[in-house]
């Protein structure tokens, strides 16, 4: 059984037991969180739309962390313009417990 969930403006295909890194969810480590289901399926059967509205995915927050640094370098040729900048995104690692 799988489900398509939405969190942080992105969609993920998950199964029970999956561990994935998503945009930061503001809850403590070890806490449980319910995620919105867009679509669910098992074998050839797919449930979407109004039938999938009542379903949720239960997940446990494993860890809050920062992703590796991304270096942004802006450069304009022949103008002596160079700008170096770094960014680290906040992430949350979650483990999928159940699709209800």
Short mmCIF file of N, CA and C in Angstrom, two decimals:
data_model
loop_
_atom_site.label_atom_id
_atom_site.label_comp_id
_atom_site.label_asym_id
_atom_site.label_seq_id
_atom_site.Cartn_x
_atom_site.Cartn_y
_atom_site.Cartn_z
N UNK A 1 0.85 -1.18 0.00
CA UNK A 1 0.00 0.00 0.00
C UNK A 1 0.89 1.23 0.00
N UNK A 2 0.50 2.24 -0.77
CA UNK A 2 1.26 3.48 -0.83
C UNK A 2 0.30 4.66 -0.75
N UNK A 3 0.86 5.84 -0.51
CA UNK A 3 0.07 7.07 -0.47
C UNK A 3 0.92 8.20 -1.02
N UNK A 4 0.26 9.18 -1.62
CA UNK A 4 0.90 10.41 -2.04
C UNK A 4 0.52 11.46 -1.02
N UNK A 5 1.52 12.02 -0.33
CA UNK A 5 1.26 13.02 0.71
C UNK A 5 1.78 14.38 0.25
N UNK A 6 1.28 15.42 0.91
CA UNK A 6 1.73 16.77 0.62
C UNK A 6 2.18 17.43 1.91
N UNK A 7 3.41 17.95 1.89
CA UNK A 7 3.93 18.69 3.03
C UNK A 7 5.01 19.64 2.53
N UNK A 8 5.00 20.84 3.03
CA UNK A 8 6.00 21.82 2.64
C UNK A 8 5.91 22.23 1.19
N UNK A 9 4.72 22.14 0.58
CA UNK A 9 4.55 22.53 -0.80
C UNK A 9 5.05 21.50 -1.79
N UNK A 10 5.43 20.32 -1.32
CA UNK A 10 5.92 19.26 -2.19
C UNK A 10 5.10 17.99 -1.96
N UNK A 11 5.13 17.09 -2.94
CA UNK A 11 4.40 15.84 -2.84
C UNK A 11 5.39 14.68 -2.82
N UNK A 12 5.09 13.67 -1.99
CA UNK A 12 5.97 12.52 -1.83
C UNK A 12 5.16 11.24 -1.91
N UNK A 13 5.74 10.20 -2.52
CA UNK A 13 5.12 8.87 -2.56
C UNK A 13 5.74 8.08 -1.41
N UNK A 14 4.91 7.61 -0.47
CA UNK A 14 5.41 6.94 0.72
C UNK A 14 4.72 5.61 0.94
N UNK A 15 5.42 4.71 1.62
CA UNK A 15 4.89 3.44 2.08
C UNK A 15 5.17 3.35 3.58
N UNK A 16 4.55 2.41 4.25
CA UNK A 16 4.78 2.23 5.68
C UNK A 16 6.23 1.82 5.90
N UNK A 17 6.90 2.49 6.83
CA UNK A 17 8.29 2.19 7.15
C UNK A 17 9.29 3.10 6.45
N UNK A 18 8.85 3.91 5.51
CA UNK A 18 9.76 4.82 4.80
C UNK A 18 10.26 5.92 5.73
N UNK A 19 11.50 6.33 5.50
CA UNK A 19 12.08 7.47 6.21
C UNK A 19 12.46 8.49 5.15
N UNK A 20 11.96 9.74 5.31
CA UNK A 20 12.27 10.74 4.33
C UNK A 20 12.50 12.10 4.97
N UNK A 21 13.22 12.96 4.24
CA UNK A 21 13.53 14.31 4.70
C UNK A 21 12.59 15.27 3.98
N UNK A 22 11.86 16.07 4.77
CA UNK A 22 10.91 17.02 4.23
C UNK A 22 11.25 18.42 4.75
N UNK A 23 10.57 19.42 4.20
CA UNK A 23 10.74 20.78 4.71
C UNK A 23 10.36 20.79 6.19
N UNK A 24 10.90 21.74 6.93
CA UNK A 24 10.76 21.76 8.38
C UNK A 24 9.30 21.76 8.82
N UNK A 25 8.99 20.84 9.74
CA UNK A 25 7.70 20.78 10.42
C UNK A 25 7.98 21.18 11.86
N UNK A 26 7.27 22.13 12.37
CA UNK A 26 7.57 22.71 13.68
C UNK A 26 6.96 21.87 14.81
N UNK A 27 7.53 20.68 15.06
CA UNK A 27 7.17 19.82 16.18
C UNK A 27 8.45 19.25 16.78
N UNK A 28 8.34 18.73 18.00
CA UNK A 28 9.51 18.20 18.70
C UNK A 28 9.89 16.83 18.14
N UNK A 29 11.15 16.45 18.38
CA UNK A 29 11.60 15.11 17.99
C UNK A 29 10.85 14.07 18.81
N UNK A 30 10.44 13.00 18.16
CA UNK A 30 9.70 11.94 18.83
C UNK A 30 8.20 12.15 18.81
N UNK A 31 7.74 13.33 18.40
CA UNK A 31 6.30 13.61 18.37
C UNK A 31 5.68 13.00 17.11
N UNK A 32 4.38 12.78 17.18
CA UNK A 32 3.65 12.22 16.04
C UNK A 32 3.00 13.35 15.26
N UNK A 33 2.89 13.17 13.96
CA UNK A 33 2.29 14.19 13.11
C UNK A 33 1.41 13.51 12.07
N UNK A 34 0.28 14.14 11.72
CA UNK A 34 -0.62 13.63 10.69
C UNK A 34 -0.41 14.45 9.42
N UNK A 35 -0.28 13.75 8.29
CA UNK A 35 -0.03 14.40 7.01
C UNK A 35 -1.20 14.20 6.07
N UNK A 36 -1.46 15.19 5.23
CA UNK A 36 -2.58 15.17 4.30
C UNK A 36 -2.32 14.20 3.15
N UNK A 37 -3.31 13.36 2.85
CA UNK A 37 -3.19 12.38 1.76
C UNK A 37 -3.92 12.91 0.53
N UNK A 38 -3.24 12.90 -0.61
CA UNK A 38 -3.86 13.31 -1.87
C UNK A 38 -4.39 12.11 -2.64
N UNK A 39 -3.68 10.97 -2.53
CA UNK A 39 -4.03 9.78 -3.29
C UNK A 39 -3.50 8.57 -2.54
N UNK A 40 -4.20 7.46 -2.61
CA UNK A 40 -3.73 6.23 -1.99
C UNK A 40 -4.01 5.07 -2.94
N UNK A 41 -3.20 4.04 -2.83
CA UNK A 41 -3.38 2.92 -3.74
C UNK A 41 -2.83 1.63 -3.18
N UNK A 42 -3.41 0.53 -3.67
CA UNK A 42 -2.95 -0.81 -3.29
C UNK A 42 -3.16 -1.70 -4.50
N UNK A 43 -2.06 -2.20 -5.05
CA UNK A 43 -2.16 -3.02 -6.26
C UNK A 43 -2.68 -2.20 -7.42
N UNK A 44 -3.78 -2.64 -8.03
CA UNK A 44 -4.38 -1.93 -9.17
C UNK A 44 -5.40 -0.88 -8.74
N UNK A 45 -5.79 -0.87 -7.45
CA UNK A 45 -6.81 0.04 -6.97
C UNK A 45 -6.19 1.36 -6.54
N UNK A 46 -6.72 2.46 -7.05
CA UNK A 46 -6.25 3.80 -6.68
C UNK A 46 -7.44 4.62 -6.21
N UNK A 47 -7.28 5.27 -5.06
CA UNK A 47 -8.34 6.10 -4.50
C UNK A 47 -7.83 7.53 -4.45
N UNK A 48 -8.57 8.45 -5.06
CA UNK A 48 -8.16 9.85 -5.11
C UNK A 48 -9.40 10.73 -4.98
N UNK A 49 -9.17 12.02 -4.87
CA UNK A 49 -10.28 12.97 -4.84
C UNK A 49 -11.03 12.94 -3.52
N UNK A 50 -12.35 12.94 -3.61
CA UNK A 50 -13.19 13.01 -2.41
C UNK A 50 -13.10 11.76 -1.55
N UNK A 51 -12.84 10.59 -2.15
CA UNK A 51 -12.72 9.36 -1.37
C UNK A 51 -11.46 9.37 -0.49
N UNK A 52 -10.42 10.07 -0.92
CA UNK A 52 -9.16 10.09 -0.18
C UNK A 52 -9.11 11.20 0.86
N UNK A 53 -10.13 12.05 0.95
CA UNK A 53 -10.10 13.17 1.89
C UNK A 53 -10.04 12.73 3.34
N UNK A 54 -10.68 11.64 3.70
CA UNK A 54 -10.72 11.19 5.09
C UNK A 54 -9.47 10.46 5.54
N UNK A 55 -8.59 10.12 4.61
CA UNK A 55 -7.40 9.34 4.95
C UNK A 55 -6.28 10.26 5.42
N UNK A 56 -5.45 9.73 6.32
CA UNK A 56 -4.27 10.46 6.81
C UNK A 56 -3.09 9.50 6.89
N UNK A 57 -1.92 10.08 6.96
CA UNK A 57 -0.70 9.30 7.16
C UNK A 57 -0.12 9.71 8.51
N UNK A 58 0.10 8.72 9.38
CA UNK A 58 0.70 8.98 10.69
C UNK A 58 2.21 8.82 10.55
N UNK A 59 2.94 9.82 11.03
CA UNK A 59 4.40 9.79 10.94
C UNK A 59 4.99 10.25 12.27
N UNK A 60 6.21 9.81 12.54
CA UNK A 60 6.94 10.20 13.74
C UNK A 60 8.15 11.02 13.32
N UNK A 61 8.37 12.12 14.02
CA UNK A 61 9.53 12.97 13.73
C UNK A 61 10.76 12.32 14.35
N UNK A 62 11.73 12.00 13.51
CA UNK A 62 12.95 11.35 13.95
C UNK A 62 14.00 12.38 14.35
N UNK A 63 14.11 13.45 13.53
CA UNK A 63 15.21 14.40 13.75
C UNK A 63 14.92 15.73 13.07
N UNK A 64 15.35 16.82 13.71
CA UNK A 64 15.34 18.16 13.12
C UNK A 64 16.79 18.51 12.80
N UNK A 65 17.07 18.95 11.58
CA UNK A 65 18.46 19.24 11.21
C UNK A 65 18.52 20.26 10.09
N UNK A 66 19.75 20.65 9.73
CA UNK A 66 19.97 21.55 8.61
C UNK A 66 20.62 20.76 7.48
N UNK A 67 20.15 21.00 6.27
CA UNK A 67 20.68 20.32 5.08
C UNK A 67 22.09 20.83 4.78
N UNK A 68 22.83 20.12 3.94
CA UNK A 68 24.16 20.61 3.55
C UNK A 68 24.09 21.98 2.89
N UNK A 69 25.19 22.70 2.99
CA UNK A 69 25.23 24.06 2.46
C UNK A 69 25.19 24.06 0.93
N UNK A 70 24.41 24.97 0.40
CA UNK A 70 24.34 25.21 -1.03
C UNK A 70 25.03 26.55 -1.27
N UNK A 71 26.01 26.57 -2.17
CA UNK A 71 26.75 27.79 -2.45
C UNK A 71 26.13 28.47 -3.67
N UNK A 72 25.81 29.75 -3.51
CA UNK A 72 25.25 30.56 -4.58
C UNK A 72 26.34 31.54 -5.01
N UNK A 73 26.70 31.51 -6.28
CA UNK A 73 27.75 32.39 -6.78
C UNK A 73 27.22 33.17 -7.97
N UNK A 74 27.14 34.50 -7.82
CA UNK A 74 26.67 35.36 -8.90
C UNK A 74 27.87 36.07 -9.49
N UNK A 75 27.89 36.17 -10.81
CA UNK A 75 29.06 36.68 -11.51
C UNK A 75 28.61 37.43 -12.76
N UNK A 76 29.17 38.60 -12.98
CA UNK A 76 28.91 39.35 -14.20
C UNK A 76 30.23 39.54 -14.93
N UNK A 77 30.29 39.07 -16.13
CA UNK A 77 31.52 39.11 -16.91
C UNK A 77 31.93 40.55 -17.21
N UNK A 78 33.22 40.80 -17.13
CA UNK A 78 33.85 42.08 -17.48
C UNK A 78 33.41 43.25 -16.61
N UNK A 79 32.76 43.03 -15.51
CA UNK A 79 32.29 44.11 -14.64
C UNK A 79 32.90 44.04 -13.24
N UNK A 80 33.73 43.03 -12.98
CA UNK A 80 34.32 42.82 -11.66
C UNK A 80 33.24 42.70 -10.57
N UNK A 81 32.15 42.04 -10.91
CA UNK A 81 31.06 41.82 -9.96
C UNK A 81 31.03 40.34 -9.62
N UNK A 82 31.27 40.03 -8.36
CA UNK A 82 31.23 38.65 -7.89
C UNK A 82 30.57 38.65 -6.51
N UNK A 83 29.62 37.76 -6.32
CA UNK A 83 28.94 37.67 -5.02
C UNK A 83 28.82 36.21 -4.64
N UNK A 84 29.37 35.84 -3.51
CA UNK A 84 29.33 34.46 -3.04
C UNK A 84 28.45 34.43 -1.80
N UNK A 85 27.53 33.48 -1.78
CA UNK A 85 26.57 33.40 -0.70
C UNK A 85 26.28 31.93 -0.41
N UNK A 86 25.99 31.59 0.84
CA UNK A 86 25.65 30.23 1.20
C UNK A 86 24.27 30.16 1.84
N UNK A 87 23.67 28.98 1.77
CA UNK A 87 22.34 28.78 2.36
C UNK A 87 22.22 27.36 2.89
N UNK A 88 21.67 27.22 4.08
CA UNK A 88 21.37 25.89 4.64
C UNK A 88 19.91 25.84 5.02
N UNK A 89 19.17 24.92 4.40
CA UNK A 89 17.74 24.79 4.61
C UNK A 89 17.46 23.94 5.85
N UNK A 90 16.46 24.32 6.64
CA UNK A 90 16.02 23.51 7.77
C UNK A 90 15.19 22.34 7.25
N UNK A 91 15.45 21.14 7.75
CA UNK A 91 14.75 19.93 7.31
C UNK A 91 14.25 19.15 8.53
N UNK A 92 13.30 18.26 8.29
CA UNK A 92 12.78 17.35 9.30
C UNK A 92 12.80 15.96 8.72
N UNK A 93 13.37 15.01 9.45
CA UNK A 93 13.37 13.62 9.04
C UNK A 93 12.19 12.94 9.72
N UNK A 94 11.32 12.30 8.92
CA UNK A 94 10.14 11.63 9.46
C UNK A 94 10.15 10.17 9.04
N UNK A 95 9.49 9.35 9.88
CA UNK A 95 9.32 7.92 9.59
C UNK A 95 7.82 7.66 9.50
N UNK A 96 7.41 7.03 8.41
CA UNK A 96 5.99 6.75 8.17
C UNK A 96 5.58 5.53 8.99
N UNK A 97 4.61 5.72 9.89
CA UNK A 97 4.15 4.64 10.76
C UNK A 97 2.93 3.90 10.20
N UNK A 98 1.96 4.64 9.69
CA UNK A 98 0.72 4.00 9.23
C UNK A 98 0.01 4.89 8.22
N UNK A 99 -0.73 4.24 7.33
CA UNK A 99 -1.63 4.93 6.41
C UNK A 99 -3.03 4.55 6.85
N UNK A 100 -3.77 5.53 7.38
CA UNK A 100 -5.08 5.26 7.98
C UNK A 100 -6.18 5.85 7.11
#
